[in-house]
N, CA, C and O atoms as a GROMACS GRO file, in nm:
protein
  232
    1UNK      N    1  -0.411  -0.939  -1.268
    1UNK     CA    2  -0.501  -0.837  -1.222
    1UNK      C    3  -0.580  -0.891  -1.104
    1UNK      O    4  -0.615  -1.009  -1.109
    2UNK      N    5  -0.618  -0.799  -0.975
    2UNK     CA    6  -0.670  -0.838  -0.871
    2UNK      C    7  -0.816  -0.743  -0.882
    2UNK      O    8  -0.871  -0.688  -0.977
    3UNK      N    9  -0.839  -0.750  -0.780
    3UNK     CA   10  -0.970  -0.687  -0.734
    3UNK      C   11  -0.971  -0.660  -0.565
    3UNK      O   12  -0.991  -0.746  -0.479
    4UNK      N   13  -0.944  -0.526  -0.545
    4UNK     CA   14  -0.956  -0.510  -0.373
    4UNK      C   15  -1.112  -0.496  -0.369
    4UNK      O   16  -1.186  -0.478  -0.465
    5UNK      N   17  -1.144  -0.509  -0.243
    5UNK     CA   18  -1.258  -0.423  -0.182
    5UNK      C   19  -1.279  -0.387  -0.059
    5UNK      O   20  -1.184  -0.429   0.007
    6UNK      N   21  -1.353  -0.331   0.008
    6UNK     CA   22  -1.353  -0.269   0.142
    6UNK      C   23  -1.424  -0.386   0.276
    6UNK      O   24  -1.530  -0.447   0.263
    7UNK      N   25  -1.355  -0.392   0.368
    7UNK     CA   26  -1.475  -0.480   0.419
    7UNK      C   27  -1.453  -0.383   0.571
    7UNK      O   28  -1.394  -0.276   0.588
    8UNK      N   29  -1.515  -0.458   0.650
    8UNK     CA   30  -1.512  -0.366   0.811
    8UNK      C   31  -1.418  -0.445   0.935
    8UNK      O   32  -1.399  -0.414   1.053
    9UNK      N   33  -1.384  -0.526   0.877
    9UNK     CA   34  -1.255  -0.615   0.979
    9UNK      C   35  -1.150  -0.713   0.881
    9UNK      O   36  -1.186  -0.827   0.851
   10UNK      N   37  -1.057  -0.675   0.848
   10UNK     CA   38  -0.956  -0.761   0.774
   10UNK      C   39  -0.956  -0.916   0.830
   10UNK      O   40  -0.965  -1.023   0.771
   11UNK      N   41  -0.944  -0.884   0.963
   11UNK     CA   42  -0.906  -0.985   1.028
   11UNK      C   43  -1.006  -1.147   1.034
   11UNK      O   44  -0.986  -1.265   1.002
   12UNK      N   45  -1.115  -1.069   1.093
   12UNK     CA   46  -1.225  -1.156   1.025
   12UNK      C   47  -1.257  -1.194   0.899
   12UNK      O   48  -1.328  -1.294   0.884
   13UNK      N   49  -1.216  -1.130   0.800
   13UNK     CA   50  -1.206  -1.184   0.636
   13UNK      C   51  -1.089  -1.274   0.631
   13UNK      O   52  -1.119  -1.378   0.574
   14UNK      N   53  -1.004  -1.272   0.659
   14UNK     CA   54  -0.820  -1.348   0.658
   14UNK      C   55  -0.966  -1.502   0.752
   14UNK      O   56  -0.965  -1.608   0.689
   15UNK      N   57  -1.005  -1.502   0.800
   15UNK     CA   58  -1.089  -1.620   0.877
   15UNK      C   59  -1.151  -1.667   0.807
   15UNK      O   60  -1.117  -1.772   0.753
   16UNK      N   61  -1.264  -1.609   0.785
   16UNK     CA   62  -1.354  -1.635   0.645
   16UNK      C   63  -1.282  -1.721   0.502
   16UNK      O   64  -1.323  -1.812   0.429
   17UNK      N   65  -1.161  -1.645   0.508
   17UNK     CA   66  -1.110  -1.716   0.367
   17UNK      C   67  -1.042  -1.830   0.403
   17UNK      O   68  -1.046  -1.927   0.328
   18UNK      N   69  -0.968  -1.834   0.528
   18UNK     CA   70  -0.920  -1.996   0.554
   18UNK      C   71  -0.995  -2.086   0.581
   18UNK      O   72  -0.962  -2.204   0.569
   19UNK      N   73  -1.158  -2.030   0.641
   19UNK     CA   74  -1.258  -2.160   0.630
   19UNK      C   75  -1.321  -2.177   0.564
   19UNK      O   76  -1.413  -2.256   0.586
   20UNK      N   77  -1.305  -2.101   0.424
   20UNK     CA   78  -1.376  -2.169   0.310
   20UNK      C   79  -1.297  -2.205   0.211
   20UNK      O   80  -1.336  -2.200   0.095
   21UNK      N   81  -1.139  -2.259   0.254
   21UNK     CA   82  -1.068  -2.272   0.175
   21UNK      C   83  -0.996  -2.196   0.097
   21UNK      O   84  -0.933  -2.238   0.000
   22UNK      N   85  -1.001  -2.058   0.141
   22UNK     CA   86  -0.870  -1.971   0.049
   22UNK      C   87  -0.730  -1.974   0.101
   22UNK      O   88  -0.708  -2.051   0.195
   23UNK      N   89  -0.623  -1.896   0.050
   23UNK     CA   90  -0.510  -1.921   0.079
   23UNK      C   91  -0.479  -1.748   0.125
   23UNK      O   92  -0.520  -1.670   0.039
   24UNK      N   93  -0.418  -1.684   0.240
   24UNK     CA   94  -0.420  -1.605   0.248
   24UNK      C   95  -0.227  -1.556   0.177
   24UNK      O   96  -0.120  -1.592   0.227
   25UNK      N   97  -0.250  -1.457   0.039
   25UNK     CA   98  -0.126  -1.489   0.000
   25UNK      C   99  -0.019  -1.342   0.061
   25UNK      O  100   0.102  -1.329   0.044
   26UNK      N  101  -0.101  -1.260   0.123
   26UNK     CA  102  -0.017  -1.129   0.186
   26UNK      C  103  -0.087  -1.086   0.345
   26UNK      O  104  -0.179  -1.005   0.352
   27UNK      N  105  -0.018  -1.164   0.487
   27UNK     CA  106  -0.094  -1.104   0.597
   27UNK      C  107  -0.105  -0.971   0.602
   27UNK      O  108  -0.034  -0.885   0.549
   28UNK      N  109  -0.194  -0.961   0.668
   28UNK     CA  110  -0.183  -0.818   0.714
   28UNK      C  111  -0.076  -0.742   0.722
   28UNK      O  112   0.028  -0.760   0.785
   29UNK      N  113  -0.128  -0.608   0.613
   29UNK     CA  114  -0.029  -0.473   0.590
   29UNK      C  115  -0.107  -0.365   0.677
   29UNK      O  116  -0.230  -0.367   0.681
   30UNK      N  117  -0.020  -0.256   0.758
   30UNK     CA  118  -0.092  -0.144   0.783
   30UNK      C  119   0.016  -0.057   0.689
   30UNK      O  120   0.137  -0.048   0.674
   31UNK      N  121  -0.110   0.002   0.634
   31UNK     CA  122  -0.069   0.128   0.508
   31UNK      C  123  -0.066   0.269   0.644
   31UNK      O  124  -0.168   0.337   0.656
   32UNK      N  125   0.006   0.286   0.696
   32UNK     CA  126  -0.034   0.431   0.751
   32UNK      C  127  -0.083   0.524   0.722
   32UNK      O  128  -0.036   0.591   0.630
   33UNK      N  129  -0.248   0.580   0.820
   33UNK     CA  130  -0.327   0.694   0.776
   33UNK      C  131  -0.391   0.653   0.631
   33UNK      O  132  -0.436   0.733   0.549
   34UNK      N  133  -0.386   0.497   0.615
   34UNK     CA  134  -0.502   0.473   0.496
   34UNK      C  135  -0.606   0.329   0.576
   34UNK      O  136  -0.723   0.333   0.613
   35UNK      N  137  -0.512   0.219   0.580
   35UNK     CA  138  -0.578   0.093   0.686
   35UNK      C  139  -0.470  -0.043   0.706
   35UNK      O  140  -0.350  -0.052   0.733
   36UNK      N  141  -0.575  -0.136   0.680
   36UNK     CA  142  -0.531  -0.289   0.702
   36UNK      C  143  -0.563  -0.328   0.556
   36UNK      O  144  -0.662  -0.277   0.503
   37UNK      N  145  -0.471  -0.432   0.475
   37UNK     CA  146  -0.491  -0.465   0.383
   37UNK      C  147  -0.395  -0.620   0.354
   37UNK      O  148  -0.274  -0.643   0.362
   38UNK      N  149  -0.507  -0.702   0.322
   38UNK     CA  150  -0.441  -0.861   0.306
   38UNK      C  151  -0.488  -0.876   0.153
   38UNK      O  152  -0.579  -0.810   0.103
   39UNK      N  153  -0.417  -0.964   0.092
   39UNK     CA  154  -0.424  -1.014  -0.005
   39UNK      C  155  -0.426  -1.196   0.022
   39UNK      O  156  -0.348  -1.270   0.082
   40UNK      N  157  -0.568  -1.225  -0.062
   40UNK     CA  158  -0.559  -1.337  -0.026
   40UNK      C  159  -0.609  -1.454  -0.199
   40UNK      O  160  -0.617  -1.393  -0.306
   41UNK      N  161  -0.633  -1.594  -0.196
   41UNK     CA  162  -0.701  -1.651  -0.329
   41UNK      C  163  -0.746  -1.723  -0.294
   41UNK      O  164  -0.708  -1.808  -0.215
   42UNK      N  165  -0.865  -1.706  -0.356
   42UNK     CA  166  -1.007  -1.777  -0.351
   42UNK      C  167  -0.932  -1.939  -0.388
   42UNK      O  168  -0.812  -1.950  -0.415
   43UNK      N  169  -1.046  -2.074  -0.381
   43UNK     CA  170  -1.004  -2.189  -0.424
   43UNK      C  171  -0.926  -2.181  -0.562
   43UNK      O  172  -0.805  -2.194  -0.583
   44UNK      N  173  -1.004  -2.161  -0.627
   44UNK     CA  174  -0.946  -2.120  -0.783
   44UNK      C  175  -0.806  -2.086  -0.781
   44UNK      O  176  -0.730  -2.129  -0.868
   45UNK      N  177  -0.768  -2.017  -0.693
   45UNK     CA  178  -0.624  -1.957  -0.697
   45UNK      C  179  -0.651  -1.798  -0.737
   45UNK      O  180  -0.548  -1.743  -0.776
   46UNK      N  181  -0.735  -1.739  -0.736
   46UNK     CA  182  -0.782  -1.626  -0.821
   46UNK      C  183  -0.760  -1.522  -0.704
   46UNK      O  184  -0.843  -1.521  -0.614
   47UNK      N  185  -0.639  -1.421  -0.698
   47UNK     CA  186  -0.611  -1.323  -0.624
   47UNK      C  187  -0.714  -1.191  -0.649
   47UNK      O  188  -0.763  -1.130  -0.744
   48UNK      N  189  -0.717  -1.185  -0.442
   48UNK     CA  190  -0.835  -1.092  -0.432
   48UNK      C  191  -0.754  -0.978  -0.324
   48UNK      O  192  -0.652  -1.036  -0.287
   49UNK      N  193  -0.762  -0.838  -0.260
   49UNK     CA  194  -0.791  -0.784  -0.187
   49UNK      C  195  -0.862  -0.764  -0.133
   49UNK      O  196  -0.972  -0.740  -0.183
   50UNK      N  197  -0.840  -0.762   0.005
   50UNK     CA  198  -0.985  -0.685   0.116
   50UNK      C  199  -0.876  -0.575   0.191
   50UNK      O  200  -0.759  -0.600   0.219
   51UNK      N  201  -0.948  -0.451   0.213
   51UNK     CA  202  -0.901  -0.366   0.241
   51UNK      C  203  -1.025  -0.267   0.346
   51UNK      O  204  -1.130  -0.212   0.313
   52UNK      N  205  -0.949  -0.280   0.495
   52UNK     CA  206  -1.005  -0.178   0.608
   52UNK      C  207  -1.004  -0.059   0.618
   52UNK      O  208  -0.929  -0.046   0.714
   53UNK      N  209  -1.028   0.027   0.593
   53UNK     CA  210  -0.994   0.144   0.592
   53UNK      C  211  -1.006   0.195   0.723
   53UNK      O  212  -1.116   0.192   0.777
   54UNK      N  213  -0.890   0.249   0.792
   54UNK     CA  214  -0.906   0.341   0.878
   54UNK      C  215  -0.788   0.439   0.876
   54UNK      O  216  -0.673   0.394   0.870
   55UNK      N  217  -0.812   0.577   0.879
   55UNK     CA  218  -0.756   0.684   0.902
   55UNK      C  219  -0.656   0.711   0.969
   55UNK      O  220  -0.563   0.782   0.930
   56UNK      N  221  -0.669   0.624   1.136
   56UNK     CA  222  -0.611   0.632   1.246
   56UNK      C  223  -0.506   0.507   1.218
   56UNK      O  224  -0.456   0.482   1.328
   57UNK      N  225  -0.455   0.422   1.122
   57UNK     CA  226  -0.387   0.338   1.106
   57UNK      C  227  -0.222   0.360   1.118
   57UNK      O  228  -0.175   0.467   1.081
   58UNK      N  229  -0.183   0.313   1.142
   58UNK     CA  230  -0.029   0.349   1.234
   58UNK      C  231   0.062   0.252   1.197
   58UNK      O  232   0.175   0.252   1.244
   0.00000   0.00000   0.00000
């Protein structure tokens, strides 16, 4: 079981998690007409989502 959540730049989170040591385990997806969505794990190994939402996603 994971846990997504929303943030306002994927891209900058995929950053965030490699400099505090996460592992990013799915680059960037565009879901069309939903957003950007990576899957990544904390040190622990403990799989998380962050998910962008935008509308205009292609």
């Amino acid at each position: 079981m994971e846990c997504t959540f929303a943030v306002d730049d994927v891209d900058a989170t995929a950053q965030s998690v490699r400099d505090a040591g996460g592992t990013i385990l799915m680059e960037r997806f565009t879901i069309a007409g939903v957003g950007h969505l990576i899957f990544f794990a904390d040190p622990a190994g403990n799989p998380i989502g962050a998910m962008q939402y935008d509308d205009q996603a292609g």
